[in-house]
Short mmCIF file of C-alpha atoms and ligand atoms in Angstrom, two decimals:
data_model
loop_
_atom_site.label_atom_id
_atom_site.label_comp_id
_atom_site.label_asym_id
_atom_site.label_seq_id
_atom_site.Cartn_x
_atom_site.Cartn_y
_atom_site.Cartn_z
CA MET A 1 -107.94 -132.35 -70.27
CA ASN A 2 -111.65 -133.07 -70.69
CA PHE A 3 -114.09 -130.65 -69.14
CA VAL A 4 -116.47 -133.34 -67.93
CA THR A 5 -116.74 -134.30 -64.29
CA HIS A 6 -116.23 -138.01 -63.68
CA ASN A 7 -118.18 -139.69 -60.90
CA VAL A 8 -115.92 -142.23 -59.23
CA THR A 9 -116.68 -144.58 -56.36
CA LEU A 10 -113.67 -144.45 -54.04
CA ILE A 11 -113.40 -147.52 -51.82
CA PRO A 12 -110.40 -146.90 -49.55
CA GLY A 13 -110.67 -150.40 -48.02
CA ASP A 14 -108.82 -151.29 -44.82
CA GLY A 15 -105.26 -151.92 -43.61
CA ILE A 16 -103.04 -149.68 -45.75
CA GLY A 17 -105.99 -149.07 -48.10
CA PRO A 18 -107.04 -145.67 -46.71
CA GLU A 19 -103.43 -144.43 -46.77
CA VAL A 20 -102.79 -145.35 -50.42
CA ALA A 21 -106.30 -144.31 -51.50
CA GLU A 22 -106.02 -140.81 -50.01
CA ALA A 23 -102.53 -140.40 -51.50
CA THR A 24 -103.84 -141.43 -54.92
CA ALA A 25 -106.93 -139.22 -54.77
CA ARG A 26 -104.63 -136.31 -53.88
CA ALA A 27 -102.38 -137.03 -56.87
CA ILE A 28 -105.33 -137.35 -59.27
CA ASP A 29 -106.85 -134.10 -58.04
CA ALA A 30 -103.47 -132.42 -58.59
CA CYS A 31 -103.64 -133.46 -62.27
CA GLY A 32 -106.57 -131.08 -62.63
CA VAL A 33 -109.05 -133.74 -63.72
CA LYS A 34 -112.55 -133.05 -62.44
CA ILE A 35 -113.63 -135.95 -60.26
CA ASP A 36 -116.63 -136.19 -58.01
CA TRP A 37 -115.46 -138.74 -55.44
CA ASN A 38 -118.15 -140.88 -53.87
CA ARG A 39 -116.35 -142.38 -50.85
CA VAL A 40 -117.74 -145.71 -49.64
CA GLU A 41 -116.51 -147.62 -46.61
CA VAL A 42 -115.88 -151.30 -47.28
CA THR A 43 -113.85 -152.99 -44.56
CA ALA A 44 -113.55 -156.45 -43.06
CA ASP A 45 -115.17 -155.14 -39.87
CA ILE A 46 -118.21 -153.78 -41.75
CA ILE A 47 -118.64 -157.01 -43.71
CA ARG A 48 -118.36 -159.04 -40.52
CA ALA A 49 -120.90 -156.80 -38.75
CA THR A 50 -123.46 -156.60 -41.56
CA GLY A 51 -123.06 -160.08 -43.02
CA GLU A 52 -123.23 -158.57 -46.54
CA SER A 53 -120.42 -159.79 -48.81
CA ILE A 54 -120.44 -156.39 -50.51
CA PRO A 55 -121.92 -153.55 -48.45
CA ALA A 56 -125.07 -152.23 -50.16
CA ALA A 57 -123.66 -148.69 -50.30
CA ALA A 58 -120.82 -149.89 -52.53
CA VAL A 59 -123.16 -151.72 -54.91
CA GLU A 60 -125.50 -148.73 -55.11
CA SER A 61 -122.65 -146.32 -55.77
CA LEU A 62 -121.05 -148.48 -58.48
CA MET A 63 -124.44 -148.93 -60.14
CA VAL A 64 -124.52 -145.15 -60.57
CA THR A 65 -120.87 -144.35 -61.31
CA HIS A 66 -119.88 -147.55 -63.20
CA LEU A 67 -116.33 -146.63 -62.20
CA GLY A 68 -114.39 -147.45 -59.05
CA LEU A 69 -110.97 -146.88 -57.52
CA LYS A 70 -110.44 -149.38 -54.76
CA GLY A 71 -107.93 -150.04 -52.01
CA PRO A 72 -107.46 -153.55 -50.59
CA VAL A 73 -109.85 -155.20 -48.17
CA THR A 74 -108.77 -157.87 -45.68
CA THR A 75 -110.16 -161.37 -46.23
CA PRO A 76 -109.99 -163.95 -43.44
CA VAL A 77 -107.96 -167.07 -44.27
CA GLY A 78 -109.44 -170.57 -43.95
CA GLY A 79 -112.96 -169.51 -42.92
CA GLY A 80 -115.07 -166.41 -42.34
CA PHE A 81 -116.72 -164.31 -45.03
CA GLN A 82 -116.26 -164.53 -48.80
CA SER A 83 -113.67 -162.19 -50.36
CA VAL A 84 -115.29 -158.85 -51.19
CA ASN A 85 -113.08 -158.70 -54.28
CA VAL A 86 -114.41 -161.97 -55.63
CA ALA A 87 -117.97 -160.88 -54.77
CA LEU A 88 -117.54 -157.52 -56.54
CA ARG A 89 -116.06 -159.15 -59.63
CA LYS A 90 -118.98 -161.56 -59.84
CA ARG A 91 -121.66 -158.96 -59.02
CA PHE A 92 -120.53 -156.58 -61.78
CA ASP A 93 -119.18 -159.25 -64.15
CA LEU A 94 -115.70 -157.69 -63.98
CA TYR A 95 -114.42 -160.59 -66.03
CA ALA A 96 -111.07 -159.18 -67.14
CA ASN A 97 -108.33 -158.56 -64.64
CA ILE A 98 -105.56 -156.62 -66.33
CA ARG A 99 -102.17 -156.14 -64.70
CA PRO A 100 -99.36 -154.37 -66.54
CA VAL A 101 -95.95 -155.32 -65.13
CA LYS A 102 -93.30 -152.86 -66.23
CA SER A 103 -89.77 -152.05 -65.04
CA LEU A 104 -89.56 -148.69 -63.28
CA HIS A 105 -86.23 -147.11 -64.16
CA GLY A 106 -84.35 -146.03 -61.06
CA LEU A 107 -85.84 -148.77 -58.93
CA LYS A 108 -83.23 -151.27 -57.72
CA THR A 109 -84.37 -154.87 -58.21
CA ARG A 110 -82.64 -158.15 -59.01
CA PHE A 111 -83.78 -157.66 -62.60
CA ASP A 112 -83.18 -153.94 -63.08
CA ASP A 113 -80.83 -154.52 -66.01
CA LEU A 114 -83.78 -155.94 -67.98
CA ASP A 115 -86.62 -154.12 -69.69
CA ILE A 116 -89.62 -156.03 -68.40
CA ASN A 117 -92.87 -154.97 -70.00
CA MET A 118 -95.70 -157.50 -69.93
CA VAL A 119 -99.45 -157.30 -69.43
CA ILE A 120 -101.29 -160.05 -67.59
CA PHE A 121 -104.89 -160.90 -68.54
CA ARG A 122 -106.45 -163.00 -65.81
CA GLU A 123 -109.98 -164.40 -66.04
CA ASN A 124 -111.69 -163.00 -62.99
CA THR A 125 -115.01 -164.72 -62.33
CA GLU A 126 -114.66 -168.51 -62.27
CA ASP A 127 -112.12 -171.36 -62.00
CA LEU A 128 -111.38 -172.45 -58.41
CA TYR A 129 -112.71 -169.07 -57.23
CA SER A 130 -116.26 -170.30 -57.82
CA GLY A 131 -116.35 -170.82 -54.03
CA LEU A 132 -118.02 -174.21 -54.56
CA GLU A 133 -116.42 -176.29 -51.86
CA HIS A 134 -117.97 -179.31 -50.27
CA GLU A 135 -117.05 -181.52 -47.33
CA VAL A 136 -117.94 -184.95 -48.70
CA VAL A 137 -117.30 -186.76 -45.42
CA ASN A 138 -115.27 -185.72 -42.42
CA ASP A 139 -111.74 -184.73 -43.53
CA VAL A 140 -112.52 -185.04 -47.26
CA VAL A 141 -113.20 -181.78 -49.10
CA THR A 142 -113.73 -181.14 -52.79
CA GLY A 143 -113.53 -177.77 -54.56
CA LEU A 144 -115.02 -177.20 -57.99
CA LYS A 145 -112.87 -175.74 -60.75
CA VAL A 146 -115.37 -174.14 -63.13
CA ILE A 147 -114.18 -173.25 -66.63
CA THR A 148 -116.76 -172.17 -69.20
CA ARG A 149 -116.52 -171.44 -72.91
CA THR A 150 -118.27 -168.07 -72.42
CA ALA A 151 -115.82 -166.74 -69.83
CA SER A 152 -112.74 -168.18 -71.57
CA ILE A 153 -113.68 -166.66 -74.93
CA LYS A 154 -114.37 -163.30 -73.25
CA ILE A 155 -110.96 -163.09 -71.55
CA ALA A 156 -109.15 -164.34 -74.67
CA ASN A 157 -110.96 -161.72 -76.77
CA ALA A 158 -110.02 -159.02 -74.27
CA ALA A 159 -106.33 -160.03 -74.35
CA PHE A 160 -106.05 -160.18 -78.14
CA LYS A 161 -108.05 -156.99 -78.64
CA TYR A 162 -105.72 -155.21 -76.20
CA ALA A 163 -102.65 -156.68 -77.91
CA LYS A 164 -103.79 -155.42 -81.30
CA LEU A 165 -104.74 -151.98 -79.99
CA HIS A 166 -101.45 -151.50 -78.13
CA GLY A 167 -99.13 -152.89 -80.80
CA ARG A 168 -98.19 -155.94 -78.73
CA LYS A 169 -96.62 -158.81 -80.66
CA LYS A 170 -97.30 -161.99 -78.70
CA VAL A 171 -99.97 -163.58 -76.50
CA THR A 172 -98.95 -166.53 -74.29
CA ALA A 173 -101.72 -168.71 -72.85
CA ILE A 174 -100.74 -170.36 -69.56
CA HIS A 175 -102.37 -173.62 -68.46
CA LYS A 176 -102.04 -177.07 -66.91
CA ALA A 177 -103.98 -178.91 -69.60
CA ASN A 178 -101.58 -181.85 -69.46
CA ILE A 179 -103.22 -182.71 -66.11
CA MET A 180 -106.58 -180.88 -66.12
CA LYS A 181 -107.31 -182.02 -69.64
CA LYS A 182 -110.96 -181.02 -69.67
CA ALA A 183 -110.99 -177.78 -67.67
CA ASP A 184 -107.72 -176.25 -68.87
CA GLY A 185 -108.22 -178.05 -72.17
CA LEU A 186 -111.40 -176.02 -72.74
CA PHE A 187 -109.60 -172.81 -71.75
CA LEU A 188 -106.86 -173.52 -74.33
CA LYS A 189 -109.37 -174.48 -77.03
CA CYS A 190 -111.05 -171.09 -76.59
CA CYS A 191 -107.70 -169.24 -76.64
CA ARG A 192 -106.75 -171.01 -79.89
CA GLU A 193 -110.08 -170.11 -81.50
CA VAL A 194 -109.62 -166.43 -80.70
CA ALA A 195 -105.93 -166.52 -81.71
CA GLU A 196 -106.95 -167.61 -85.20
CA MET A 197 -108.79 -164.32 -85.64
CA TYR A 198 -105.55 -162.40 -84.97
CA PRO A 199 -102.98 -163.87 -87.39
CA GLN A 200 -100.73 -160.82 -86.98
CA ILE A 201 -100.17 -161.67 -83.30
CA THR A 202 -97.93 -164.60 -82.36
CA TYR A 203 -99.71 -167.07 -80.12
CA ASN A 204 -97.99 -169.65 -77.93
CA GLU A 205 -98.80 -171.79 -74.90
CA LEU A 206 -96.84 -172.66 -71.76
CA ILE A 207 -97.60 -175.04 -68.92
CA VAL A 208 -97.87 -172.99 -65.71
CA ASP A 209 -94.90 -174.60 -63.93
CA ASN A 210 -92.60 -174.01 -66.89
CA ALA A 211 -94.05 -170.49 -67.27
CA SER A 212 -93.14 -169.74 -63.65
CA MET A 213 -89.55 -170.84 -64.19
CA GLN A 214 -89.25 -168.88 -67.44
CA LEU A 215 -90.74 -165.77 -65.84
CA VAL A 216 -87.87 -165.78 -63.37
CA SER A 217 -85.09 -166.86 -65.75
CA ARG A 218 -86.08 -164.86 -68.88
CA PRO A 219 -88.88 -162.40 -68.01
CA GLU A 220 -88.10 -160.09 -70.91
CA GLN A 221 -89.46 -162.67 -73.40
CA PHE A 222 -93.08 -162.13 -72.24
CA ASP A 223 -95.51 -159.71 -73.82
CA VAL A 224 -99.23 -160.44 -73.11
CA LEU A 225 -100.05 -163.33 -70.76
CA LEU A 226 -103.48 -164.96 -70.81
CA LEU A 227 -104.54 -167.07 -67.83
CA PRO A 228 -107.47 -168.58 -66.00
CA ASN A 229 -108.21 -167.16 -62.55
CA LEU A 230 -105.99 -169.09 -60.12
CA TYR A 231 -102.81 -169.16 -62.22
CA GLY A 232 -103.41 -165.49 -63.02
CA ASP A 233 -103.56 -164.63 -59.34
CA ILE A 234 -100.33 -166.43 -58.51
CA ILE A 235 -98.39 -165.38 -61.61
CA SER A 236 -99.39 -161.73 -61.05
CA ASP A 237 -97.64 -161.68 -57.67
CA LEU A 238 -94.63 -163.52 -59.08
CA ALA A 239 -94.40 -160.99 -61.90
CA ALA A 240 -94.78 -158.11 -59.44
CA GLY A 241 -91.71 -159.43 -57.63
CA LEU A 242 -89.67 -159.05 -60.82
CA VAL A 243 -90.20 -155.29 -61.02
CA GLY A 244 -90.01 -154.23 -57.38
CA GLY A 245 -92.83 -155.96 -55.54
CA LEU A 246 -96.48 -155.58 -54.81
CA GLY A 247 -96.17 -151.91 -53.95
CA VAL A 248 -95.60 -150.91 -57.58
CA VAL A 249 -97.92 -153.03 -59.76
CA PRO A 250 -101.33 -151.68 -60.83
CA GLY A 251 -104.48 -153.48 -61.88
CA ALA A 252 -107.89 -153.08 -63.48
CA ASN A 253 -111.04 -155.18 -63.32
CA ILE A 254 -113.12 -154.54 -66.39
CA GLY A 255 -116.68 -155.63 -67.14
CA PRO A 256 -119.26 -154.75 -69.79
CA ASP A 257 -120.58 -151.70 -67.96
CA CYS A 258 -118.43 -151.25 -64.87
CA ALA A 259 -114.70 -151.02 -64.18
CA VAL A 260 -112.88 -151.10 -60.86
CA PHE A 261 -109.21 -150.15 -60.65
CA GLU A 262 -107.10 -151.54 -57.84
CA SER A 263 -103.54 -152.54 -57.09
CA VAL A 264 -102.40 -156.16 -56.92
CA HIS A 265 -101.38 -155.96 -53.26
CA GLY A 266 -103.48 -156.70 -50.20
CA SER A 267 -104.19 -154.75 -47.01
CA ALA A 268 -100.64 -155.32 -45.65
CA PRO A 269 -101.63 -155.48 -41.97
CA ASP A 270 -97.93 -155.65 -40.99
CA ILE A 271 -97.37 -152.01 -42.01
CA ALA A 272 -100.89 -150.51 -41.78
CA GLY A 273 -101.18 -147.12 -40.09
CA LYS A 274 -97.40 -146.60 -39.95
CA GLY A 275 -97.04 -144.32 -42.96
CA LEU A 276 -94.92 -146.98 -44.69
CA ALA A 277 -97.33 -147.89 -47.49
CA ASN A 278 -96.19 -147.33 -51.03
CA PRO A 279 -99.05 -145.74 -53.03
CA THR A 280 -97.37 -146.34 -56.42
CA ALA A 281 -99.51 -149.37 -57.28
CA LEU A 282 -102.77 -147.52 -56.73
CA MET A 283 -101.46 -144.38 -58.45
CA LEU A 284 -100.58 -146.47 -61.52
CA SER A 285 -104.02 -148.12 -61.29
CA ALA A 286 -105.40 -144.57 -61.38
CA VAL A 287 -103.39 -143.99 -64.57
CA MET A 288 -105.28 -146.94 -66.09
CA MET A 289 -108.56 -145.48 -64.81
CA LEU A 290 -107.82 -142.09 -66.39
CA GLU A 291 -107.04 -143.79 -69.72
CA HIS A 292 -110.30 -145.73 -69.41
CA VAL A 293 -112.28 -142.47 -69.20
CA ASN A 294 -110.28 -140.87 -72.04
CA GLU A 295 -108.31 -138.54 -69.79
CA ASP A 296 -105.15 -139.49 -71.67
CA ALA A 297 -103.23 -136.29 -70.96
CA ALA A 298 -103.79 -136.57 -67.21
CA ALA A 299 -102.96 -140.28 -67.33
CA GLN A 300 -99.63 -139.58 -69.01
CA GLN A 301 -98.91 -136.70 -66.65
CA LEU A 302 -99.41 -138.92 -63.60
CA GLN A 303 -97.45 -141.83 -65.10
CA LYS A 304 -94.54 -139.53 -65.94
CA ALA A 305 -94.61 -137.91 -62.49
CA VAL A 306 -94.38 -141.31 -60.77
CA GLU A 307 -91.58 -142.39 -63.12
CA ALA A 308 -89.69 -139.16 -62.47
CA VAL A 309 -89.82 -139.71 -58.70
CA TYR A 310 -88.35 -143.19 -59.22
CA ARG A 311 -85.66 -141.94 -61.58
CA GLU A 312 -84.69 -139.26 -59.07
CA GLY A 313 -84.72 -141.87 -56.30
CA LYS A 314 -84.80 -139.38 -53.40
CA HIS A 315 -88.35 -139.90 -52.12
CA LEU A 316 -88.93 -143.63 -52.37
CA THR A 317 -90.73 -145.65 -49.70
CA HIS A 318 -89.16 -148.35 -47.50
CA ASP A 319 -90.44 -151.37 -49.46
CA VAL A 320 -88.38 -150.27 -52.46
CA GLY A 321 -85.27 -149.32 -50.50
CA GLY A 322 -86.05 -145.67 -49.73
CA THR A 323 -86.66 -143.77 -46.50
CA ALA A 324 -89.69 -141.63 -47.40
CA ASN A 325 -93.10 -142.14 -45.86
CA THR A 326 -96.36 -142.31 -47.82
CA ASN A 327 -96.95 -138.55 -47.64
CA GLU A 328 -93.41 -137.59 -48.64
CA PHE A 329 -93.61 -139.85 -51.69
CA THR A 330 -97.01 -138.41 -52.60
CA ASP A 331 -95.75 -134.82 -52.19
CA ALA A 332 -92.84 -135.66 -54.52
CA VAL A 333 -95.24 -136.98 -57.17
CA ILE A 334 -97.43 -133.88 -56.84
CA ALA A 335 -94.37 -131.63 -57.10
CA GLN A 336 -93.53 -133.35 -60.40
CA LEU A 337 -97.09 -132.76 -61.62
CA LYS A 338 -96.69 -129.04 -61.01
P1 NAI B 401 -100.25 -158.14 -48.93
O1 NAI B 401 -100.19 -157.76 -50.36
O2 NAI B 401 -101.18 -157.36 -48.07
O3 NAI B 401 -98.78 -158.01 -48.28
C1 NAI B 401 -97.68 -158.82 -48.69
C2 NAI B 401 -96.38 -158.11 -48.32
O4 NAI B 401 -96.17 -157.00 -49.20
C3 NAI B 401 -96.39 -157.54 -46.91
O5 NAI B 401 -95.11 -157.66 -46.34
C4 NAI B 401 -96.74 -156.07 -47.11
O6 NAI B 401 -96.22 -155.21 -46.11
C5 NAI B 401 -96.10 -155.77 -48.47
N1 NAI B 401 -96.87 -154.76 -49.20
C6 NAI B 401 -98.05 -154.97 -49.87
N2 NAI B 401 -98.47 -153.83 -50.40
C7 NAI B 401 -97.57 -152.89 -50.08
C8 NAI B 401 -97.47 -151.48 -50.34
N3 NAI B 401 -98.39 -150.84 -51.07
N4 NAI B 401 -96.42 -150.81 -49.83
C9 NAI B 401 -95.48 -151.44 -49.14
N5 NAI B 401 -95.50 -152.76 -48.86
C10 NAI B 401 -96.55 -153.47 -49.32
O7 NAI B 401 -100.59 -159.69 -48.89
P2 NAI B 401 -101.08 -160.59 -47.67
O8 NAI B 401 -100.33 -160.26 -46.44
O9 NAI B 401 -101.02 -161.96 -48.21
O10 NAI B 401 -102.61 -160.23 -47.48
C11 NAI B 401 -103.11 -159.37 -46.45
C12 NAI B 401 -104.62 -159.27 -46.58
O11 NAI B 401 -104.97 -158.60 -47.80
C13 NAI B 401 -105.34 -160.64 -46.63
O12 NAI B 401 -106.48 -160.55 -45.82
C14 NAI B 401 -105.72 -160.81 -48.08
O13 NAI B 401 -106.84 -161.61 -48.26
C15 NAI B 401 -106.00 -159.37 -48.48
N6 NAI B 401 -105.86 -159.12 -49.91
C16 NAI B 401 -106.73 -158.22 -50.46
C17 NAI B 401 -106.62 -157.89 -51.79
C18 NAI B 401 -107.57 -156.89 -52.33
O14 NAI B 401 -108.41 -156.37 -51.61
N7 NAI B 401 -107.52 -156.59 -53.62
C19 NAI B 401 -105.60 -158.49 -52.67
C20 NAI B 401 -104.70 -159.38 -51.98
C21 NAI B 401 -104.84 -159.68 -50.65
#
């Protein structure tokens, strides 16, 4: 363990966010890492009331800490305010969205006989998430898909650098350049350029529809996946489904001088406040955060504790076939830490 105190902005979010955030903070504290939590409220209600896409307190805190652990925040569908997640990613240039998707032994899924272990690199700041939509005339709307060389090279570099550092063998770029020849064509061109600098890593390309089919039929073939924003968003949820669902898949948003760790799942309004939320995804996001700040021992301790609770199988939450509530699961993880 390091003896430094880490300043972390904790954004519990809304829906199940506060439940999984408190559970995760409790587990991290039990690892013995010194964290000074700066809790900041960011909820759909606050955004609606203030009209700020990211509440100023969150921006100010992240400007000081450069490190965030974040629960989900509800975004209205088909109107209303801009997603706070998209706004945060743009504001702090959190260009790399990294989502490891790994089988948890002991967890019953349709694919539990396979050893799935892939890492998804999703470009996080552009593509159809540019928010540039325009109603040309009544009932005709266009949306701009923005792909730039700068952002594509950055995410490709991040994926290959990670692959090299972690002994990964293959990077697969996923695209639809047969149809979007210019936009996805540019993305692929950038991926190929970066791939050439890493001859020791196998590089291949798959069209997104074929990639989706192959992810379901032969998921064990994938290692590192490299995608523009929209395909990355969709494929991440698909991949989460292979290893037990949204409740168990972590994520990180990394920029040049700020990183925000959050799970793939949303605010799950259907189960909010009922004690049913599975905090695994945010706990595993916290593992990534601890690695990011060189607290490797604590990261491993927490990862192993979560894995042990799954292997034992006695304190799992409802979404993964158990009967435990959020607190009982968290207590079981903390008991493993001790
Ligand atoms: P969702 O991820 O909130 O829920 C999908 C399904 O998975 C629901 O049945 C939910 O109960 C279940 N689920 C998700 N996380 C779970 C967990 N930790 N434990 C147990 N079950 C879990 O997706 P949905 O319903 O499409 O989105 C709800 C809201 O969340 C929307 O407003 C959306 O915009 C927002 N959202 C926010 C994100 C973020 O802040 N990072 C990411 C994705 C969605």
